[in-house]
Amino acid sequence: MPQPQGSNGKVTIIEIADAAGVSKSTVSLVLTGRGAVKPETRQHVLQTMDRLGYVYNRGAANLRNAQSRIVGLVLNDLSNPFFAEFAIGVEKVLQMAGYVAFMANTAESVVRQEQVMRMMREHGAGGIILCPALDTRPEHLDWAKAAGTALLVAIRRLPGAETSVVVPENLVGASRVTRHLINLGHERIAFLGGMHSMVVRQERHGGFLSAMEAAGRNVDPALNLESMPTRDGGFGAMSAVLSLADRPTAVVCYNDVTAIGAMLAAARHGLVVGRDIAIVGFDDTSEARHVSPALTTVAVDPVGLGERAAALLLKQINDPSAEPESFIGPAHLVIRESCGAYQRALAAAG
Amino acid sequence: MPQPQGSNGKVTIIEIADAAGVSKSTVSLVLTGRGAVKPETRQHVLQTMDRLGYVYNRGAANLRNAQSRIVGLVLNDLSNPFFAEFAIGVEKVLQMAGYVAFMANTAESVVRQEQVMRMMREHGAGGIILCPALDTRPEHLDWAKAAGTALLVAIRRLPGAETSVVVPENLVGASRVTRHLINLGHERIAFLGGMHSMVVRQERHGGFLSAMEAAGRNVDPALNLESMPTRDGGFGAMSAVLSLADRPTAVVCYNDVTAIGAMLAAARHGLVVGRDIAIVGFDDTSEARHVSPALTTVAVDPVGLGERAAALLLKQINDPSAEPESFIGPAHLVIRESCGAYQRALAAAG
DNA sequence: TTCCTTTATTGGAACGTTCCAATAAATAAC
DNA sequence: GTTATTTATTGGAACGTTCCAATAAAGGAA
């Protein structure tokens, strides 16, 4: 039965020592498990701590040995299930290593990102995993080198920043899904969604272009539309594309969210996705499986990327002199219904 | 140009004082902005801090005045977009108040939940917002009263725990959506999904029952089926219900995820949802909008709930003697296609 | 000038922990 | 039975900050 301590709420190591009839040093030894302490003494101290409702004060401890075992996880968009899954992967690995994640959402605001990273440093975070907000400049991260804080950039590469990086194989993935559409016989293929300034879009669009060129397909600049990477953005861009005189027969979207918006727009125009038009996405979020028709997309295993990011960061924390390291996660094609391949196969068989 | 400090990485207030030719007390005054310090001195000190790359050490500061301005946010399932949105609401309010959220995911594990809450206390969190994991017992939270830590339970009410609570109007919401089905002329209505032990299910099922009874409808115990609150669970329960001799004409589901599973099962049995059978959900997740036919459901504004939870917690932190307070968030009906109301209206008009 | 008040600045004592060197007790070696 | 060695325990000095009481400097009023 925890006894709320006498006057103020905080029970300290010294009060435990007094109550247990030992010195504070002994209590400390029990706490850290470092020195040799007689089993019965240890037991007694532990009981006393339990009885008085003791809480370890990590702030005070960190004052002595700067080993905080906390790392920061800075996400640019928590409402995107992709990042939520990434976070789950990160937490899983950190937990196993006895670390705890200080997680924050910047909602694409560089200002908020700056604030949040400062807070984390002030709290003694040993490292930070950063999914950078859209307008992040590499010089925003210079403090890390100077302060010797381990910093890892994830998901969105930040050209010019000399840190470890964990990103998916955007170029290859986009190239694969585009080739898939080409193999299905499509000639006019559009690329939809994302803003030009986003590195991820540049990579994915680059993959799209390389597949098109490799197949000798013509790339119509009118079929390259930017939009915010949201459902509404995808809806708008798709509507624009469908109002063209010469419509495409297939559409590669920046990501799943955009693709789902595009599917809605197509349906609104009376098109049956997968039959009248092919639409594909990127990321393989759980939504992709559940929309109707199910979305053909590129899977990048966000949980796995998160695990990898955490592992890499821990390595860097433990060996601060190590060189920055990069991990490029695999991206593989997931064929479902929205590209029409399934229907085509059925037709061929029947 | 931040100069990485001589030997170890950490620059302290004393080094700043030495470099600026003032005392550490003066630097502290500049830092906290409390005392009266000559503008030129302040300026000079600030410049010196910038020059040496000083980082405030919150741990050391908290040692003196236990004002940490951090609060913990413990989520039971981050992969559920509902909780991600809730978290966004919480962060928004905390940020405005100059607080920072220490966020963690328990993945429904009570053990992990315990770990994570302990960590947060150890780091000096002034309060915690807890979305409890499934098997949480009220006595797991007893420490909060004893330690005087502000604790707020959100989304899942925890009977027997004497804390502030922020939850949606589950009973009223379920009652509303049930009445909607009754008004559409349904007689045999089933309730599907969720496990009996879940408080949220008890509330929603209670709302279902009250609407049925108020309308004088007969409640067939065979039409109350439990399942895990997953898509597969919904699929299984719906399949079971459809194998009954006397099928229901409408189904109220525990939540959207379950409802979507139920829709798949209905389709598999050759039924057209919205015409041959009505299916409704709860939560209004983004998926509800995008399945086909779109799901009629109950919206509960997770972001708003998050904002409210944060506001309530801050209030409690600032006035620890205040009584626990509850907020029951509104739940309103969102009519889409899966209930058949739309088709019925069309038929009436045509 | 002298005294009082306000404005700036300061050293030292906390805060709760860990570590080090020192001691006390128990065991092993001779 | 003495000495070495191991095993348990301990006080005190940090760690980086804030606060308090004290001092120094600067004006204002007599």
JSON list of C-alpha atoms in Angstrom, two decimals, chain B residues 58-182:
[
{"chain": "B", "resi": 58, "resn": "ARG", "atom": "CA", "xyz": [16.17, 21.19, -18.27]},
{"chain": "B", "resi": 59, "resn": "GLY", "atom": "CA", "xyz": [17.07, 18.26, -16.06]},
{"chain": "B", "resi": 60, "resn": "ALA", "atom": "CA", "xyz": [19.23, 20.42, -13.86]},
{"chain": "B", "resi": 61, "resn": "ALA", "atom": "CA", "xyz": [16.62, 23.15, -13.77]},
{"chain": "B", "resi": 62, "resn": "ASN", "atom": "CA", "xyz": [13.83, 20.74, -12.84]},
{"chain": "B", "resi": 63, "resn": "LEU", "atom": "CA", "xyz": [15.92, 19.62, -9.93]},
{"chain": "B", "resi": 64, "resn": "ARG", "atom": "CA", "xyz": [15.23, 22.97, -8.33]},
{"chain": "B", "resi": 65, "resn": "ASN", "atom": "CA", "xyz": [11.71, 23.90, -9.39]},
{"chain": "B", "resi": 66, "resn": "ALA", "atom": "CA", "xyz": [9.70, 20.86, -10.36]},
{"chain": "B", "resi": 67, "resn": "GLN", "atom": "CA", "xyz": [8.06, 22.65, -13.31]},
{"chain": "B", "resi": 68, "resn": "SER", "atom": "CA", "xyz": [8.87, 20.46, -16.25]},
{"chain": "B", "resi": 69, "resn": "ARG", "atom": "CA", "xyz": [6.23, 21.55, -18.81]},
{"chain": "B", "resi": 70, "resn": "ILE", "atom": "CA", "xyz": [6.16, 18.11, -20.30]},
{"chain": "B", "resi": 71, "resn": "VAL", "atom": "CA", "xyz": [3.10, 15.89, -20.38]},
{"chain": "B", "resi": 72, "resn": "GLY", "atom": "CA", "xyz": [2.81, 12.29, -21.45]},
{"chain": "B", "resi": 73, "resn": "LEU", "atom": "CA", "xyz": [0.41, 11.02, -24.07]},
{"chain": "B", "resi": 74, "resn": "VAL", "atom": "CA", "xyz": [-0.11, 7.27, -23.91]},
{"chain": "B", "resi": 75, "resn": "LEU", "atom": "CA", "xyz": [-1.94, 5.73, -26.85]},
{"chain": "B", "resi": 76, "resn": "ASN", "atom": "CA", "xyz": [-3.18, 2.17, -27.02]},
{"chain": "B", "resi": 77, "resn": "ASP", "atom": "CA", "xyz": [-3.10, 1.85, -30.81]},
{"chain": "B", "resi": 78, "resn": "LEU", "atom": "CA", "xyz": [-1.27, 4.33, -32.95]},
{"chain": "B", "resi": 79, "resn": "SER", "atom": "CA", "xyz": [-1.98, 2.36, -36.10]},
{"chain": "B", "resi": 80, "resn": "ASN", "atom": "CA", "xyz": [-5.62, 3.27, -35.72]},
{"chain": "B", "resi": 81, "resn": "PRO", "atom": "CA", "xyz": [-6.10, 6.62, -37.48]},
{"chain": "B", "resi": 82, "resn": "PHE", "atom": "CA", "xyz": [-8.64, 7.58, -34.86]},
{"chain": "B", "resi": 83, "resn": "PHE", "atom": "CA", "xyz": [-5.95, 7.77, -32.20]},
{"chain": "B", "resi": 84, "resn": "ALA", "atom": "CA", "xyz": [-3.50, 9.50, -34.51]},
{"chain": "B", "resi": 85, "resn": "GLU", "atom": "CA", "xyz": [-6.04, 12.27, -35.00]},
{"chain": "B", "resi": 86, "resn": "PHE", "atom": "CA", "xyz": [-6.72, 12.40, -31.30]},
{"chain": "B", "resi": 87, "resn": "ALA", "atom": "CA", "xyz": [-2.99, 12.87, -30.74]},
{"chain": "B", "resi": 88, "resn": "ILE", "atom": "CA", "xyz": [-2.92, 15.74, -33.21]},
{"chain": "B", "resi": 89, "resn": "GLY", "atom": "CA", "xyz": [-5.61, 17.54, -31.24]},
{"chain": "B", "resi": 90, "resn": "VAL", "atom": "CA", "xyz": [-3.75, 17.02, -28.00]},
{"chain": "B", "resi": 91, "resn": "GLU", "atom": "CA", "xyz": [-0.46, 18.31, -29.38]},
{"chain": "B", "resi": 92, "resn": "LYS", "atom": "CA", "xyz": [-2.05, 21.38, -30.89]},
{"chain": "B", "resi": 93, "resn": "VAL", "atom": "CA", "xyz": [-3.34, 22.60, -27.53]},
{"chain": "B", "resi": 94, "resn": "LEU", "atom": "CA", "xyz": [-0.24, 21.64, -25.57]},
{"chain": "B", "resi": 95, "resn": "GLN", "atom": "CA", "xyz": [2.00, 23.44, -27.99]},
{"chain": "B", "resi": 96, "resn": "MET", "atom": "CA", "xyz": [0.04, 26.67, -27.61]},
{"chain": "B", "resi": 97, "resn": "ALA", "atom": "CA", "xyz": [0.43, 26.44, -23.85]},
{"chain": "B", "resi": 98, "resn": "GLY", "atom": "CA", "xyz": [4.19, 26.01, -24.21]},
{"chain": "B", "resi": 99, "resn": "TYR", "atom": "CA", "xyz": [4.09, 22.38, -23.21]},
{"chain": "B", "resi": 100, "resn": "VAL", "atom": "CA", "xyz": [5.60, 19.48, -25.07]},
{"chain": "B", "resi": 101, "resn": "ALA", "atom": "CA", "xyz": [4.09, 16.02, -25.40]},
{"chain": "B", "resi": 102, "resn": "PHE", "atom": "CA", "xyz": [5.99, 12.86, -24.66]},
{"chain": "B", "resi": 103, "resn": "MET", "atom": "CA", "xyz": [4.02, 10.40, -26.75]},
{"chain": "B", "resi": 104, "resn": "ALA", "atom": "CA", "xyz": [4.13, 6.63, -26.64]},
{"chain": "B", "resi": 105, "resn": "ASN", "atom": "CA", "xyz": [2.28, 3.68, -28.11]},
{"chain": "B", "resi": 106, "resn": "THR", "atom": "CA", "xyz": [1.39, 0.68, -25.96]},
{"chain": "B", "resi": 107, "resn": "ALA", "atom": "CA", "xyz": [-0.11, -1.52, -28.68]},
{"chain": "B", "resi": 108, "resn": "GLU", "atom": "CA", "xyz": [-2.71, -2.71, -26.13]},
{"chain": "B", "resi": 109, "resn": "SER", "atom": "CA", "xyz": [-0.05, -4.12, -23.83]},
{"chain": "B", "resi": 110, "resn": "VAL", "atom": "CA", "xyz": [-0.62, -3.35, -20.16]},
{"chain": "B", "resi": 111, "resn": "VAL", "atom": "CA", "xyz": [2.98, -4.18, -19.40]},
{"chain": "B", "resi": 112, "resn": "ARG", "atom": "CA", "xyz": [4.26, -1.70, -21.93]},
{"chain": "B", "resi": 113, "resn": "GLN", "atom": "CA", "xyz": [1.77, 0.82, -20.65]},
{"chain": "B", "resi": 114, "resn": "GLU", "atom": "CA", "xyz": [3.10, 0.46, -17.14]},
{"chain": "B", "resi": 115, "resn": "GLN", "atom": "CA", "xyz": [6.70, 0.85, -18.38]},
{"chain": "B", "resi": 116, "resn": "VAL", "atom": "CA", "xyz": [5.93, 3.88, -20.41]},
{"chain": "B", "resi": 117, "resn": "MET", "atom": "CA", "xyz": [4.04, 5.67, -17.67]},
{"chain": "B", "resi": 118, "resn": "ARG", "atom": "CA", "xyz": [6.85, 5.02, -15.24]},
{"chain": "B", "resi": 119, "resn": "MET", "atom": "CA", "xyz": [9.36, 6.47, -17.68]},
{"chain": "B", "resi": 120, "resn": "MET", "atom": "CA", "xyz": [7.24, 9.57, -18.02]},
{"chain": "B", "resi": 121, "resn": "ARG", "atom": "CA", "xyz": [7.02, 10.05, -14.28]},
{"chain": "B", "resi": 122, "resn": "GLU", "atom": "CA", "xyz": [10.75, 9.55, -13.98]},
{"chain": "B", "resi": 123, "resn": "HIS", "atom": "CA", "xyz": [11.30, 12.26, -16.54]},
{"chain": "B", "resi": 124, "resn": "GLY", "atom": "CA", "xyz": [9.12, 14.54, -14.47]},
{"chain": "B", "resi": 125, "resn": "ALA", "atom": "CA", "xyz": [5.99, 14.70, -16.60]},
{"chain": "B", "resi": 126, "resn": "GLY", "atom": "CA", "xyz": [3.53, 17.04, -14.96]},
{"chain": "B", "resi": 127, "resn": "GLY", "atom": "CA", "xyz": [0.56, 15.10, -16.27]},
{"chain": "B", "resi": 128, "resn": "ILE", "atom": "CA", "xyz": [-0.48, 12.18, -18.41]},
{"chain": "B", "resi": 129, "resn": "ILE", "atom": "CA", "xyz": [-3.26, 11.63, -20.90]},
{"chain": "B", "resi": 130, "resn": "LEU", "atom": "CA", "xyz": [-3.99, 7.93, -21.06]},
{"chain": "B", "resi": 131, "resn": "CYS", "atom": "CA", "xyz": [-5.97, 6.01, -23.65]},
{"chain": "B", "resi": 132, "resn": "PRO", "atom": "CA", "xyz": [-5.90, 2.80, -21.63]},
{"chain": "B", "resi": 133, "resn": "ALA", "atom": "CA", "xyz": [-4.89, -0.53, -23.09]},
{"chain": "B", "resi": 134, "resn": "LEU", "atom": "CA", "xyz": [-7.58, -3.19, -23.11]},
{"chain": "B", "resi": 135, "resn": "ASP", "atom": "CA", "xyz": [-6.91, -5.01, -19.85]},
{"chain": "B", "resi": 136, "resn": "THR", "atom": "CA", "xyz": [-6.15, -1.94, -17.77]},
{"chain": "B", "resi": 137, "resn": "ARG", "atom": "CA", "xyz": [-7.53, -2.20, -14.22]},
{"chain": "B", "resi": 138, "resn": "PRO", "atom": "CA", "xyz": [-8.41, 0.96, -12.30]},
{"chain": "B", "resi": 139, "resn": "GLU", "atom": "CA", "xyz": [-5.91, 0.10, -9.57]},
{"chain": "B", "resi": 140, "resn": "HIS", "atom": "CA", "xyz": [-3.14, 0.42, -12.14]},
{"chain": "B", "resi": 141, "resn": "LEU", "atom": "CA", "xyz": [-3.69, 4.14, -11.84]},
{"chain": "B", "resi": 142, "resn": "ASP", "atom": "CA", "xyz": [-3.62, 4.47, -8.07]},
{"chain": "B", "resi": 143, "resn": "TRP", "atom": "CA", "xyz": [-0.11, 5.88, -8.09]},
{"chain": "B", "resi": 144, "resn": "ALA", "atom": "CA", "xyz": [-1.39, 9.07, -9.68]},
{"chain": "B", "resi": 145, "resn": "LYS", "atom": "CA", "xyz": [-3.50, 10.07, -6.70]},
{"chain": "B", "resi": 146, "resn": "ALA", "atom": "CA", "xyz": [-0.66, 9.24, -4.32]},
{"chain": "B", "resi": 147, "resn": "ALA", "atom": "CA", "xyz": [1.97, 11.10, -6.32]},
{"chain": "B", "resi": 148, "resn": "GLY", "atom": "CA", "xyz": [-0.27, 14.04, -7.10]},
{"chain": "B", "resi": 149, "resn": "THR", "atom": "CA", "xyz": [0.29, 13.64, -10.83]},
{"chain": "B", "resi": 150, "resn": "ALA", "atom": "CA", "xyz": [-2.51, 14.93, -13.04]},
{"chain": "B", "resi": 151, "resn": "LEU", "atom": "CA", "xyz": [-4.00, 12.01, -14.94]},
{"chain": "B", "resi": 152, "resn": "LEU", "atom": "CA", "xyz": [-6.73, 12.02, -17.52]},
{"chain": "B", "resi": 153, "resn": "VAL", "atom": "CA", "xyz": [-8.36, 8.98, -19.07]},
{"chain": "B", "resi": 154, "resn": "ALA", "atom": "CA", "xyz": [-9.50, 9.40, -22.65]},
{"chain": "B", "resi": 155, "resn": "ILE", "atom": "CA", "xyz": [-11.61, 7.56, -25.22]},
{"chain": "B", "resi": 156, "resn": "ARG", "atom": "CA", "xyz": [-12.07, 4.43, -23.14]},
{"chain": "B", "resi": 157, "resn": "ARG", "atom": "CA", "xyz": [-13.75, 5.07, -19.84]},
{"chain": "B", "resi": 158, "resn": "LEU", "atom": "CA", "xyz": [-12.25, 3.09, -16.96]},
{"chain": "B", "resi": 159, "resn": "PRO", "atom": "CA", "xyz": [-15.00, 2.24, -14.47]},
{"chain": "B", "resi": 160, "resn": "GLY", "atom": "CA", "xyz": [-13.84, 2.65, -10.91]},
{"chain": "B", "resi": 161, "resn": "ALA", "atom": "CA", "xyz": [-11.01, 5.08, -11.70]},
{"chain": "B", "resi": 162, "resn": "GLU", "atom": "CA", "xyz": [-11.48, 8.49, -10.15]},
{"chain": "B", "resi": 163, "resn": "THR", "atom": "CA", "xyz": [-9.87, 10.65, -12.80]},
{"chain": "B", "resi": 164, "resn": "SER", "atom": "CA", "xyz": [-10.97, 13.22, -15.30]},
{"chain": "B", "resi": 165, "resn": "VAL", "atom": "CA", "xyz": [-12.41, 11.63, -18.39]},
{"chain": "B", "resi": 166, "resn": "VAL", "atom": "CA", "xyz": [-12.83, 12.65, -22.02]},
{"chain": "B", "resi": 167, "resn": "VAL", "atom": "CA", "xyz": [-14.92, 10.26, -24.07]},
{"chain": "B", "resi": 168, "resn": "PRO", "atom": "CA", "xyz": [-17.38, 10.45, -26.95]},
{"chain": "B", "resi": 169, "resn": "GLU", "atom": "CA", "xyz": [-21.12, 10.11, -26.45]},
{"chain": "B", "resi": 170, "resn": "ASN", "atom": "CA", "xyz": [-21.14, 6.41, -27.26]},
{"chain": "B", "resi": 171, "resn": "LEU", "atom": "CA", "xyz": [-24.56, 5.63, -25.90]},
{"chain": "B", "resi": 172, "resn": "VAL", "atom": "CA", "xyz": [-26.33, 8.53, -27.57]},
{"chain": "B", "resi": 173, "resn": "GLY", "atom": "CA", "xyz": [-24.48, 7.98, -30.84]},
{"chain": "B", "resi": 174, "resn": "ALA", "atom": "CA", "xyz": [-25.41, 4.31, -31.04]},
{"chain": "B", "resi": 175, "resn": "SER", "atom": "CA", "xyz": [-28.95, 5.16, -30.09]},
{"chain": "B", "resi": 176, "resn": "ARG", "atom": "CA", "xyz": [-29.15, 7.72, -32.91]},
{"chain": "B", "resi": 177, "resn": "VAL", "atom": "CA", "xyz": [-27.88, 5.47, -35.63]},
{"chain": "B", "resi": 178, "resn": "THR", "atom": "CA", "xyz": [-30.20, 2.69, -34.45]},
{"chain": "B", "resi": 179, "resn": "ARG", "atom": "CA", "xyz": [-33.19, 5.00, -34.50]},
{"chain": "B", "resi": 180, "resn": "HIS", "atom": "CA", "xyz": [-32.20, 5.97, -38.02]},
{"chain": "B", "resi": 181, "resn": "LEU", "atom": "CA", "xyz": [-32.46, 2.34, -39.09]},
{"chain": "B", "resi": 182, "resn": "ILE", "atom": "CA", "xyz": [-35.78, 1.96, -37.29]}
]
